Amino acid sequence: MTDQRHGLEFAERLAAFIDASPSPYHVVAEVAERLIATGFTELDERDAFQSVPVKGFARRGGSIHAWFMPPGAGPEVGFRVLGAHTDSPNLRVKPQPDTGRVGVRQLGVEVYGGALLNSWLDRDLGLSGRVYLETAAGTLEERLFLDSRPLARVAQLAIHLDREVNEKGVQLNRQSHLAPLWGLGDREHSGFRHYLAGRIGADEAAVRSFDVMFHDIQPSRVLGRDREFLAAPRLDNLCSCFCGLDALIAIAKRGEAAGPVVLALFDHEEVGSASRGGAAGPPLEHIMERLVLARGGGREDLLRALAASFCVSADMAHATHPNYVERHEPDHLVFMNRGPVLKVNQNQRYATEALTAARFESACRAAGAPMQSFVTRTDLGCGSTIGPLTATRLGLPTVDVGVPQLSMHSSRELCGVLDPALMTDTLEVLLRD
């Protein structure tokens, strides 16, 4: 069982990871840096996977797949897979963003995923993402971009001009009401591309395209009377990414596992996963096949390995909200700081089945972590994860689990300080044995 001191130390490391990772591309860069620092070797997907390192990884845009292959494991030995996602709901800058009215310069944005829109109001916002430049040689160069200065703000309408807002709630039109303010003056003067070029030290004429998004610049914080909570942006799902990364590094450091361990961090889960780097795409399948082939196996070995594999889909879970207890299943209340959550849905919004649930419960017991179960109220809809997609695409027995949190899909979310460490301890057992 994780004690308060260990939980706080882990939560503070998690907070540092989140603050360094405002976009999926920064998540991948941060994960890669930590993997390299612990002895992992990067492979380029375009190269032949012939001499595959025991500890390695490959990137694909906002996705990254890392592995540890225990020496001596044959090509037919099943994989232990941990899947999570690098993206979070936010506001993303449009290709031609410069806009504004009444002397105020604004940036046009598109809502990404199921964001709680009101949570983006009246917050100091920074920008992050990636920029593509054309070099003098005519090739394209990718540059990561991060500006965590207070650059912009989505200003809420004063109550004097909307007297019923507290009774009827904030009604936001995505097109009209969410364009952040970021300056005064002519909308055409010194536009967004000029700003981007200046921040990355490039000529504006060289900027070809960009994927840029807003983020809340307030740092992650431990809070509460007795420091029980972690408040942070993007807990969904960077908490799971960090727990999985920490578990993989610990297993690889010990050098012992029952089979190959793969950490699969996908992009685009919040918008359906249908992309080349998403869980509905082929990257995990490709990595697993190439690892089988690199160990001298063939098609039959791959199918045998898939049949013997196991997948953990780690995404955040709903803690029971004290102000809205009636929105939760009364016999499956979930509490912060009381351990990992097993997520079950009979309509296959989660991929958990009895066998995989039993394996997760056994792992929790072996790790000394209490376990909770989440079921959505029967009269409410249920969200989903990458779990059903992975189970469907590859036929892997899958369990859906998560750390309990409040304020899911808000620009700032909340979880208990003990649960991330408890989840990591459980994942180590589940992926190793």
Coordinates of C-alpha atoms in Angstrom, one line a residue:
M1 CA 0.0 0.0 0.0
T2 CA 1.4 3.4 -1.0
D3 CA 2.0 5.8 1.9
Q4 CA 1.4 9.5 1.8
R5 CA 5.1 10.4 1.4
H6 CA 5.6 8.0 -1.6
G7 CA 2.4 9.1 -3.1
L8 CA 3.3 12.8 -2.9
E9 CA 6.7 12.2 -4.4
F10 CA 5.2 10.3 -7.3
A11 CA 2.5 13.0 -7.8
E12 CA 5.1 15.7 -8.0
R13 CA 7.1 13.7 -10.6
L14 CA 3.8 13.3 -12.5
A15 CA 3.1 17.0 -12.3
A16 CA 6.5 17.8 -13.8
F17 CA 5.8 15.4 -16.6
I18 CA 2.4 17.0 -17.3
D19 CA 3.8 20.6 -17.2
A20 CA 6.5 19.6 -19.8
S21 CA 3.9 18.1 -22.1
P22 CA 1.3 20.6 -23.2
S23 CA 0.7 18.9 -26.7
P24 CA 0.8 15.3 -27.9
Y25 CA 4.1 16.1 -29.7
H26 CA 5.7 17.3 -26.5
V27 CA 4.4 14.2 -24.7
V28 CA 6.2 12.1 -27.3
A29 CA 9.4 14.1 -27.0
E30 CA 9.3 13.9 -23.1
V31 CA 8.7 10.2 -23.2
A32 CA 11.5 9.7 -25.7
E33 CA 13.9 11.7 -23.6
R34 CA 13.1 9.7 -20.5
L35 CA 13.5 6.4 -22.4
I36 CA 16.8 7.4 -23.8
A37 CA 18.1 8.4 -20.4
T38 CA 17.3 4.9 -19.1
G39 CA 19.0 3.0 -21.9
F40 CA 16.3 2.7 -24.6
T41 CA 17.3 3.0 -28.3
E42 CA 15.2 4.8 -30.9
L43 CA 14.4 3.1 -34.2
D44 CA 13.0 4.8 -37.3
E45 CA 9.9 3.1 -38.7
R46 CA 11.3 3.6 -42.2
D47 CA 14.4 1.5 -41.5
A48 CA 14.5 -2.3 -41.4
F49 CA 13.9 -3.8 -37.9
Q50 CA 16.8 -6.3 -38.1
S51 CA 19.0 -5.8 -35.1
V52 CA 16.2 -4.8 -32.7
P53 CA 17.4 -3.6 -29.3
V54 CA 16.1 -5.3 -26.1
K55 CA 14.9 -1.8 -25.0
G56 CA 13.7 0.3 -27.9
F57 CA 11.0 2.7 -29.2
A58 CA 9.6 4.3 -32.3
R59 CA 7.7 7.5 -32.9
R60 CA 4.8 8.3 -35.2
G61 CA 3.7 11.9 -34.9
G62 CA 1.9 12.3 -31.6
S63 CA 2.2 8.6 -30.9
I64 CA 5.1 6.5 -29.5
H65 CA 5.6 2.8 -29.0
A66 CA 8.3 1.4 -26.7
W67 CA 9.2 -2.1 -25.8
F68 CA 11.3 -4.3 -23.5
M69 CA 12.0 -7.8 -24.9
P70 CA 13.4 -10.2 -22.2
P71 CA 16.3 -12.2 -23.5
G72 CA 15.4 -15.7 -24.5
A73 CA 11.7 -15.0 -25.2
G74 CA 10.8 -16.9 -28.4
P75 CA 8.8 -15.2 -31.2
E76 CA 5.6 -17.0 -30.2
V77 CA 5.6 -15.7 -26.6
G78 CA 2.7 -13.4 -25.9
F79 CA 3.0 -9.7 -25.4
R80 CA 2.0 -7.6 -22.4
V81 CA 0.6 -4.3 -23.8
L82 CA -0.1 -1.1 -21.9
G83 CA -2.2 1.3 -24.1
A84 CA -2.9 5.0 -23.2
H85 CA -3.3 8.2 -25.2
T86 CA -1.3 11.4 -25.5
D87 CA -4.1 13.9 -26.5
S88 CA -6.5 15.9 -24.4
P89 CA -9.5 18.1 -25.3
N90 CA -8.5 21.7 -26.0
L91 CA -8.7 24.6 -28.4
R92 CA -6.7 24.3 -31.6
V93 CA -5.6 27.1 -33.9
K94 CA -7.2 27.2 -37.3
P95 CA -4.9 27.3 -40.5
Q96 CA -5.8 30.9 -41.1
P97 CA -6.4 32.1 -37.6
D98 CA -6.1 35.9 -37.7
T99 CA -9.4 37.4 -36.9
G100 CA -11.0 40.0 -34.6
R101 CA -13.5 42.8 -34.1
V102 CA -13.9 46.2 -32.5
G103 CA -10.1 46.8 -32.4
V104 CA -9.4 43.4 -30.7
R105 CA -7.0 40.9 -32.4
Q106 CA -8.2 37.3 -31.9
L107 CA -7.3 33.8 -33.1
G108 CA -9.8 31.5 -34.7
V109 CA -9.9 28.1 -33.0
E110 CA -11.5 24.7 -33.5
V111 CA -12.7 22.7 -30.4
Y112 CA -10.7 19.4 -30.2
G113 CA -12.6 16.6 -28.5
G114 CA -15.2 16.8 -25.9
A115 CA -13.9 19.8 -24.0
L116 CA -15.8 21.4 -21.1
L117 CA -16.0 24.7 -22.9
N118 CA -16.7 26.9 -19.9
S119 CA -13.5 25.7 -18.2
W120 CA -11.5 27.6 -20.9
L121 CA -13.1 31.0 -20.0
D122 CA -11.0 33.6 -18.2
R123 CA -7.8 31.6 -18.0
D124 CA -4.3 32.7 -19.0
L125 CA -3.4 30.6 -22.0
G126 CA -0.2 29.7 -23.7
L127 CA 0.5 28.0 -27.1
S128 CA 2.3 24.8 -28.0
G129 CA 2.6 22.3 -30.9
R130 CA 4.7 21.8 -33.9
V131 CA 5.7 23.9 -37.0
Y132 CA 6.9 22.7 -40.4
L133 CA 9.5 24.8 -42.2
E134 CA 10.8 24.5 -45.7
T135 CA 14.6 24.5 -45.6
A136 CA 16.9 26.1 -48.2
A137 CA 17.4 22.6 -49.7
G138 CA 13.7 22.3 -50.3
T139 CA 13.1 19.7 -47.5
L140 CA 10.6 19.9 -44.7
E141 CA 11.8 20.3 -41.1
E142 CA 9.7 19.8 -38.0
R143 CA 10.2 22.1 -35.0
L144 CA 8.5 21.7 -31.7
F145 CA 7.0 24.9 -30.4
L146 CA 6.2 26.0 -26.8
D147 CA 5.3 29.4 -25.4
S148 CA 4.0 29.3 -21.8
R149 CA 3.8 33.0 -21.4
P150 CA 0.3 34.4 -20.7
L151 CA -0.6 35.1 -24.4
A152 CA -4.3 34.9 -24.7
R153 CA -7.6 34.7 -22.9
V154 CA -11.2 33.8 -23.7
A155 CA -13.1 36.5 -21.9
Q156 CA -16.5 35.7 -20.5
L157 CA -19.5 38.0 -21.0
A158 CA -20.2 40.2 -17.9
I159 CA -23.1 39.2 -15.8
H160 CA -24.6 42.7 -16.3
L161 CA -25.2 41.7 -20.0
D162 CA -26.5 38.2 -19.2
R163 CA -28.5 38.4 -16.0
E164 CA -29.8 34.9 -16.2
V165 CA -26.5 33.2 -16.6
N166 CA -26.4 31.8 -13.1
E167 CA -29.8 30.2 -13.5
K168 CA -29.6 29.0 -17.1
G169 CA -25.9 28.3 -17.3
V170 CA -23.3 29.6 -19.8
Q171 CA -24.4 29.0 -23.4
L172 CA -21.3 29.1 -25.7
N173 CA -21.4 29.0 -29.4
R174 CA -18.2 27.3 -30.6
Q175 CA -17.8 29.6 -33.6
S176 CA -18.7 32.9 -32.0
H177 CA -17.7 32.8 -28.4
L178 CA -14.4 30.9 -28.1
A179 CA -11.9 33.0 -30.1
P180 CA -9.2 34.0 -27.6
L181 CA -8.1 37.6 -27.4
W182 CA -4.4 38.1 -27.9
G183 CA -3.9 41.7 -28.7
L184 CA -5.2 45.1 -29.9
G185 CA -5.1 46.6 -33.3
D186 CA -5.6 45.6 -36.9
R187 CA -6.2 41.9 -37.3
E188 CA -3.9 41.8 -40.4
H189 CA -1.0 43.5 -38.8
S190 CA 1.8 41.1 -37.7
G191 CA -0.2 38.0 -37.9
F192 CA 0.0 34.5 -36.3
R193 CA 2.6 33.1 -38.8
H194 CA 4.8 36.1 -38.2
Y195 CA 4.6 35.4 -34.4
L196 CA 5.3 31.7 -34.9
A197 CA 8.4 32.4 -37.1
G198 CA 9.7 34.8 -34.5
R199 CA 9.3 32.4 -31.7
I200 CA 11.2 29.5 -33.4
G201 CA 13.8 31.8 -35.0
A202 CA 12.8 31.2 -38.6
D203 CA 11.8 33.3 -41.6
E204 CA 8.1 33.7 -41.9
A205 CA 8.2 32.7 -45.6
A206 CA 9.6 29.3 -44.6
V207 CA 6.6 28.4 -42.4
R208 CA 4.6 25.9 -44.4
S209 CA 2.1 24.5 -41.8
F210 CA 1.5 24.1 -38.1
D211 CA -0.4 22.1 -35.5
V212 CA -0.7 24.5 -32.6
M213 CA -3.1 24.4 -29.6
F214 CA -3.8 26.4 -26.5
H215 CA -3.0 25.2 -22.9
D216 CA -3.7 26.6 -19.4
I217 CA -0.3 27.9 -18.2
Q218 CA -1.0 27.5 -14.5
P219 CA 1.4 24.8 -13.2
S220 CA 0.1 21.6 -11.7
R221 CA -0.4 21.8 -8.0
V222 CA -0.8 19.5 -5.0
L223 CA -3.6 20.9 -2.9
G224 CA -6.1 20.1 -0.1
R225 CA -6.0 20.5 3.7
D226 CA -3.7 17.6 4.0
R227 CA -2.3 17.7 0.5
E228 CA -4.6 15.0 -0.7
F229 CA -5.2 16.1 -4.3
L230 CA -3.3 16.8 -7.5
A231 CA -4.8 19.6 -9.7
A232 CA -3.4 19.6 -13.2
P233 CA -4.3 20.0 -16.8
R234 CA -4.4 16.9 -19.1
L235 CA -4.6 14.3 -16.3
D236 CA -6.8 12.6 -18.8
N237 CA -4.7 10.9 -20.1
L238 CA -1.1 11.9 -19.3
C239 CA -1.5 10.4 -15.8
S240 CA -1.9 7.0 -17.5
C241 CA 1.0 7.7 -19.9
F242 CA 3.3 8.5 -17.0
C243 CA 2.2 5.5 -15.0
G244 CA 2.8 3.2 -18.0
L245 CA 6.2 4.7 -18.7
D246 CA 7.3 4.4 -15.1
A247 CA 6.2 0.8 -15.0
L248 CA 8.0 -0.1 -18.3
I249 CA 11.2 1.6 -17.2
A250 CA 11.1 -0.3 -13.8
I251 CA 10.5 -3.7 -15.5
A252 CA 13.3 -3.0 -18.1
K253 CA 15.7 -2.0 -15.3
R254 CA 15.1 -5.3 -13.5
G255 CA 15.4 -7.1 -16.8
E256 CA 12.7 -9.6 -16.0
A257 CA 9.3 -10.2 -17.6
A258 CA 7.3 -13.2 -18.7
G259 CA 7.2 -11.9 -22.3
P260 CA 7.8 -8.8 -24.4
V261 CA 6.3 -5.6 -22.8
V262 CA 5.0 -2.9 -25.1
L263 CA 4.0 0.6 -24.1
A264 CA 1.6 2.0 -26.8
L265 CA 0.8 5.7 -26.4
F266 CA -1.7 6.8 -29.1
D267 CA -2.8 10.1 -30.4
H268 CA -6.4 11.1 -31.3
E269 CA -8.3 9.1 -28.8
E270 CA -10.4 12.1 -27.9
V271 CA -11.7 12.3 -31.5
G272 CA -12.3 8.6 -32.2
S273 CA -8.7 7.2 -32.8
A274 CA -9.2 6.9 -36.5
S275 CA -5.8 8.2 -37.7
R276 CA -2.5 6.8 -38.7
G277 CA -1.2 7.2 -35.1
G278 CA -4.5 6.3 -33.4
A279 CA -5.6 3.1 -31.8
A280 CA -7.9 2.3 -34.7
G281 CA -4.9 2.5 -37.0
P282 CA -2.1 0.0 -37.5
P283 CA 0.9 1.2 -35.5
L284 CA 0.6 -1.3 -32.6
E285 CA 0.0 -4.1 -34.9
H286 CA 3.0 -3.2 -37.0
I287 CA 5.3 -2.9 -34.0
M288 CA 4.2 -6.3 -32.6
E289 CA 4.6 -8.0 -36.0
R290 CA 8.1 -6.5 -36.5
L291 CA 9.2 -7.6 -33.1
V292 CA 8.1 -11.1 -33.9
L293 CA 9.9 -11.1 -37.2
A294 CA 13.0 -9.6 -35.6
R295 CA 13.2 -12.7 -33.3
G296 CA 13.1 -15.0 -36.3
G297 CA 9.3 -15.7 -36.3
G298 CA 6.8 -15.8 -39.1
R299 CA 3.1 -15.4 -39.6
E300 CA 2.2 -18.4 -37.5
D301 CA 4.4 -17.2 -34.6
L302 CA 2.7 -13.8 -34.8
L303 CA -0.8 -15.3 -34.5
R304 CA 0.3 -17.5 -31.6
A305 CA 1.8 -14.5 -29.9
L306 CA -1.4 -12.5 -30.3
A307 CA -3.4 -15.3 -28.9
A308 CA -1.2 -15.4 -25.8
S309 CA -1.1 -11.7 -25.3
F310 CA -2.8 -9.4 -22.8
C311 CA -3.6 -5.7 -23.1
V312 CA -4.2 -3.1 -20.4
S313 CA -6.2 0.0 -21.6
A314 CA -5.4 2.7 -19.1
D315 CA -7.5 5.8 -19.2
M316 CA -8.8 7.9 -16.4
A317 CA -11.9 6.9 -14.5
H318 CA -14.8 8.9 -12.9
A319 CA -14.6 9.4 -9.2
T320 CA -17.9 10.0 -7.5
H321 CA -18.6 13.7 -7.4
P322 CA -19.8 14.8 -3.9
N323 CA -22.0 17.5 -5.4
Y324 CA -23.6 15.2 -8.0
V325 CA -23.8 11.8 -6.3
E326 CA -27.1 11.2 -8.1
R327 CA -25.3 11.0 -11.4
H328 CA -23.4 7.9 -10.3
E329 CA -24.3 4.2 -10.0
P330 CA -25.2 4.0 -6.3
D331 CA -23.7 0.5 -5.8
H332 CA -20.4 1.3 -7.5
L333 CA -19.2 4.5 -5.8
V334 CA -15.6 5.4 -6.6
F335 CA -13.3 7.3 -4.2
M336 CA -10.1 9.2 -4.7
N337 CA -7.0 7.8 -2.9
R338 CA -8.6 4.4 -2.6
G339 CA -6.9 2.7 -5.5
P340 CA -7.1 1.8 -9.2
V341 CA -10.5 1.5 -10.9
L342 CA -11.7 -1.5 -13.0
K343 CA -14.1 -0.2 -15.7
V344 CA -16.9 -2.4 -16.8
N345 CA -19.6 -1.9 -19.5
Q346 CA -21.7 -4.8 -20.8
N347 CA -22.3 -2.9 -24.1
Q348 CA -18.5 -3.0 -24.8
R349 CA -17.8 0.6 -24.3
Y350 CA -15.0 -0.8 -22.2
A351 CA -13.3 -4.1 -23.2
T352 CA -13.1 -5.6 -19.7
E353 CA -14.3 -9.2 -19.5
A354 CA -14.5 -11.6 -16.5
L355 CA -11.0 -13.2 -17.3
T356 CA -9.2 -9.9 -17.7
A357 CA -11.0 -8.4 -14.6
A358 CA -9.8 -11.4 -12.6
R359 CA -6.2 -10.8 -13.8
F360 CA -6.4 -7.2 -12.8
E361 CA -7.8 -7.9 -9.4
S362 CA -5.0 -10.4 -8.8
A363 CA -2.4 -7.9 -9.8
C364 CA -3.9 -5.3 -7.4
R365 CA -3.7 -7.8 -4.6
A366 CA -0.1 -8.7 -5.4
A367 CA 0.8 -5.0 -5.5
G368 CA -0.9 -4.3 -2.2
A369 CA -3.3 -1.8 -3.9
P370 CA -7.0 -1.7 -3.1
M371 CA -9.3 -2.0 -6.2
Q372 CA -12.5 -0.3 -7.1
S373 CA -15.1 -0.9 -9.8
F374 CA -16.8 1.6 -12.0
V375 CA -20.1 1.1 -13.8
T376 CA -22.1 3.9 -15.4
R377 CA -25.7 4.4 -14.3
T378 CA -28.0 2.3 -16.5
D379 CA -29.9 5.4 -17.6
L380 CA -26.9 7.3 -18.7
G381 CA -24.6 6.9 -21.7
C382 CA -21.0 5.6 -21.2
G383 CA -17.8 7.0 -22.6
S384 CA -15.3 4.7 -24.3
T385 CA -11.5 4.1 -24.6
I386 CA -8.9 2.6 -26.8
G387 CA -9.6 -0.8 -25.2
P388 CA -12.5 -2.0 -27.4
L389 CA -10.5 -0.8 -30.5
T390 CA -7.4 -2.8 -29.6
A391 CA -9.4 -5.8 -28.7
T392 CA -11.3 -5.7 -32.0
R393 CA -8.3 -5.0 -34.2
L394 CA -5.9 -7.5 -32.7
G395 CA -8.1 -9.9 -30.7
L396 CA -6.2 -9.2 -27.5
P397 CA -7.9 -10.0 -24.1
T398 CA -8.2 -6.5 -22.7
V399 CA -9.0 -4.9 -19.4
D400 CA -10.0 -1.2 -19.1
V401 CA -8.7 0.5 -15.9
G402 CA -8.0 4.0 -14.7
V403 CA -7.1 6.4 -11.9
P404 CA -10.2 8.1 -10.4
Q405 CA -10.6 11.8 -11.0
L406 CA -13.0 14.7 -11.0
S407 CA -13.5 17.5 -13.6
M408 CA -12.8 15.1 -16.6
H409 CA -12.2 17.1 -19.8
S410 CA -11.9 20.4 -18.0
S411 CA -8.9 22.6 -18.7
R412 CA -7.8 21.6 -15.2
E413 CA -8.7 18.3 -13.6
L414 CA -8.3 16.7 -10.1
C415 CA -7.2 13.3 -8.7
G416 CA -5.9 12.0 -5.5
V417 CA -2.2 12.0 -4.8
L418 CA -2.0 8.3 -3.8
D419 CA -3.8 6.7 -6.8
P420 CA -1.2 7.3 -9.6
A421 CA 1.5 5.5 -7.6
L422 CA -0.9 2.7 -6.7
M423 CA -1.8 2.3 -10.4
T424 CA 1.9 2.1 -11.3
D425 CA 2.6 -0.6 -8.8
T426 CA -0.3 -2.6 -10.1
L427 CA 0.8 -2.1 -13.8
E428 CA 4.3 -3.3 -12.9
V429 CA 2.9 -6.6 -11.6
L430 CA 0.4 -7.0 -14.5
L431 CA 2.9 -6.3 -17.3
R432 CA 5.8 -8.3 -15.7
D433 CA 4.1 -11.6 -14.8

